[in-house]
Amino acid sequence: MLKVIKARIHQQNRTYPFPQKMPVMDPRYAGRPIIKADKCQAACQKCVDLCPTQAVSKINGKITIDLGRCLFCRECEVKCPGSAISFTNEFSMGTNSLEALKVSDESYAKLEEMGAELKRLFGRSLKLRQVSAGGCNACEADCNVLTTPTFDMARFGITFVASPRHADGLLVTGPVTQNMKQALIKAYQALPAPAIVIATGACAISGGLFKDNFETNAGIGDLIPVDLYVPGCPPNPWTILDAMLRFMGAHK
């Protein structure tokens, strides 16, 4: 026991002081994109043609990136001849709606916190049942890491629970395979009311790379109501934690 205590003292506090201090992202990190319309070449369609998930569209010369579909592969940024698209290191990307995930300039819709009644119930404690609806385990891994000492989401009252009957909501990852469709719906039906649903990652939001596959449902939106969208492939753990805290009203 003394050795354990000594080792713990030597390790010191490993929990990052978020949100009082913002984390420094790796230079290679692809975060929230910005689009500079004045640099876009009117006749160019490269960004649209090369996007594997049709996340990029161009209507009347205006580029729009749907973060709900985006894989953050940066190919549009790399191949854009006018450098109209650039990915920043901004990790805060959670939204309340699908429409707010669409980026067409340098602005971005601010995530609104949950309603007054939900905040009264869940504002200081949020128990989530995590449902992997056919994911590749990338989003699942970045959710699991939130329980480690560095992130320690439990200090904000956010924890994962074993049963939806003990949960305040669902955190869903994966495109929803046909084999997981009924399981997801039943998990939602087992939640005590009121409940919240968090769609985490491109697959859960839109189906990601699998959106046109007959074996998947292209996300969860037409199966259960969604309150919070967290884009990414996978979303960075800071993106997930930031979105949940802003939604709870614990971070502005």
mmCIF file of C-alpha atoms in Angstrom, residues 21-108:
data_model
loop_
_atom_site.group_PDB
_atom_site.id
_atom_site.type_symbol
_atom_site.label_atom_id
_atom_site.label_comp_id
_atom_site.label_asym_id
_atom_site.label_seq_id
_atom_site.Cartn_x
_atom_site.Cartn_y
_atom_site.Cartn_z
ATOM 1 C CA LYS A 21 -7.397 25.563 -19.938
ATOM 2 C CA MET A 22 -7.784 24.593 -23.586
ATOM 3 C CA PRO A 23 -5.755 21.581 -24.777
ATOM 4 C CA VAL A 24 -3.037 22.058 -27.382
ATOM 5 C CA MET A 25 -3.929 19.975 -30.417
ATOM 6 C CA ASP A 26 -1.395 18.101 -32.514
ATOM 7 C CA PRO A 27 -0.300 20.077 -35.630
ATOM 8 C CA ARG A 28 -1.656 17.244 -37.787
ATOM 9 C CA TYR A 29 -5.107 17.478 -36.231
ATOM 10 C CA ALA A 30 -7.903 18.354 -38.674
ATOM 11 C CA GLY A 31 -10.551 20.332 -36.842
ATOM 12 C CA ARG A 32 -13.358 22.657 -37.817
ATOM 13 C CA PRO A 33 -12.934 23.792 -41.451
ATOM 14 C CA ILE A 34 -13.328 27.312 -42.748
ATOM 15 C CA ILE A 35 -14.233 28.298 -46.305
ATOM 16 C CA LYS A 36 -13.066 31.508 -47.957
ATOM 17 C CA ALA A 37 -15.467 32.119 -50.818
ATOM 18 C CA ASP A 38 -13.303 34.809 -52.415
ATOM 19 C CA LYS A 39 -10.591 32.221 -53.077
ATOM 20 C CA CYS A 40 -12.865 29.674 -54.725
ATOM 21 C CA GLN A 41 -12.543 29.286 -58.476
ATOM 22 C CA ALA A 42 -16.050 29.385 -59.930
ATOM 23 C CA ALA A 43 -15.620 26.616 -62.501
ATOM 24 C CA CYS A 44 -13.666 24.257 -60.223
ATOM 25 C CA GLN A 45 -15.403 21.125 -58.914
ATOM 26 C CA LYS A 46 -12.415 19.204 -57.540
ATOM 27 C CA CYS A 47 -13.504 19.299 -53.894
ATOM 28 C CA VAL A 48 -16.969 18.016 -54.817
ATOM 29 C CA ASP A 49 -15.766 15.267 -57.145
ATOM 30 C CA LEU A 50 -13.155 13.764 -54.823
ATOM 31 C CA CYS A 51 -15.156 13.680 -51.556
ATOM 32 C CA PRO A 52 -15.828 9.995 -50.701
ATOM 33 C CA THR A 53 -18.999 10.751 -48.710
ATOM 34 C CA GLN A 54 -20.452 13.638 -50.754
ATOM 35 C CA ALA A 55 -19.848 15.919 -47.774
ATOM 36 C CA VAL A 56 -18.803 18.761 -50.079
ATOM 37 C CA SER A 57 -21.330 20.457 -52.324
ATOM 38 C CA LYS A 58 -21.169 23.522 -54.539
ATOM 39 C CA ILE A 59 -24.300 25.399 -55.530
ATOM 40 C CA ASN A 60 -24.149 28.666 -57.490
ATOM 41 C CA GLY A 61 -20.425 28.807 -56.827
ATOM 42 C CA LYS A 62 -20.845 28.467 -53.043
ATOM 43 C CA ILE A 63 -19.007 25.616 -51.285
ATOM 44 C CA THR A 64 -20.660 23.872 -48.335
ATOM 45 C CA ILE A 65 -19.116 21.132 -46.194
ATOM 46 C CA ASP A 66 -21.503 18.929 -44.244
ATOM 47 C CA LEU A 67 -19.583 17.972 -41.096
ATOM 48 C CA GLY A 68 -22.127 15.232 -40.455
ATOM 49 C CA ARG A 69 -20.756 13.429 -43.506
ATOM 50 C CA CYS A 70 -17.162 14.712 -43.448
ATOM 51 C CA LEU A 71 -14.364 12.236 -42.666
ATOM 52 C CA PHE A 72 -11.819 15.044 -42.140
ATOM 53 C CA CYS A 73 -9.496 13.379 -44.633
ATOM 54 C CA ARG A 74 -8.341 16.851 -45.793
ATOM 55 C CA GLU A 75 -8.326 15.845 -49.476
ATOM 56 C CA CYS A 76 -10.496 18.844 -50.386
ATOM 57 C CA GLU A 77 -8.026 21.122 -48.624
ATOM 58 C CA VAL A 78 -5.028 19.523 -50.320
ATOM 59 C CA LYS A 79 -6.486 19.498 -53.836
ATOM 60 C CA CYS A 80 -8.177 22.925 -53.784
ATOM 61 C CA PRO A 81 -6.203 25.064 -56.306
ATOM 62 C CA GLY A 82 -7.268 28.326 -54.682
ATOM 63 C CA SER A 83 -6.778 27.275 -51.038
ATOM 64 C CA ALA A 84 -10.411 28.148 -50.361
ATOM 65 C CA ILE A 85 -10.792 25.309 -47.841
ATOM 66 C CA SER A 86 -8.651 24.941 -44.746
ATOM 67 C CA PHE A 87 -9.012 22.775 -41.654
ATOM 68 C CA THR A 88 -8.222 24.525 -38.387
ATOM 69 C CA ASN A 89 -7.216 23.051 -35.020
ATOM 70 C CA GLU A 90 -10.574 24.032 -33.495
ATOM 71 C CA PHE A 91 -11.980 20.914 -31.835
ATOM 72 C CA SER A 92 -15.294 22.391 -30.630
ATOM 73 C CA MET A 93 -17.763 21.199 -33.264
ATOM 74 C CA GLY A 94 -20.852 19.818 -31.508
ATOM 75 C CA THR A 95 -24.250 21.073 -32.724
ATOM 76 C CA ASN A 96 -27.923 20.773 -31.871
ATOM 77 C CA SER A 97 -29.098 20.195 -35.435
ATOM 78 C CA LEU A 98 -28.069 18.704 -38.761
ATOM 79 C CA GLU A 99 -28.361 22.083 -40.442
ATOM 80 C CA ALA A 100 -25.857 23.616 -38.035
ATOM 81 C CA LEU A 101 -23.287 21.036 -39.185
ATOM 82 C CA LYS A 102 -23.129 22.662 -42.625
ATOM 83 C CA VAL A 103 -20.185 25.034 -43.011
ATOM 84 C CA SER A 104 -20.098 27.495 -45.916
ATOM 85 C CA ASP A 105 -17.872 30.310 -44.647
ATOM 86 C CA GLU A 106 -15.724 31.204 -41.631
ATOM 87 C CA SER A 107 -18.604 31.322 -39.141
ATOM 88 C CA TYR A 108 -20.042 28.484 -37.099
#
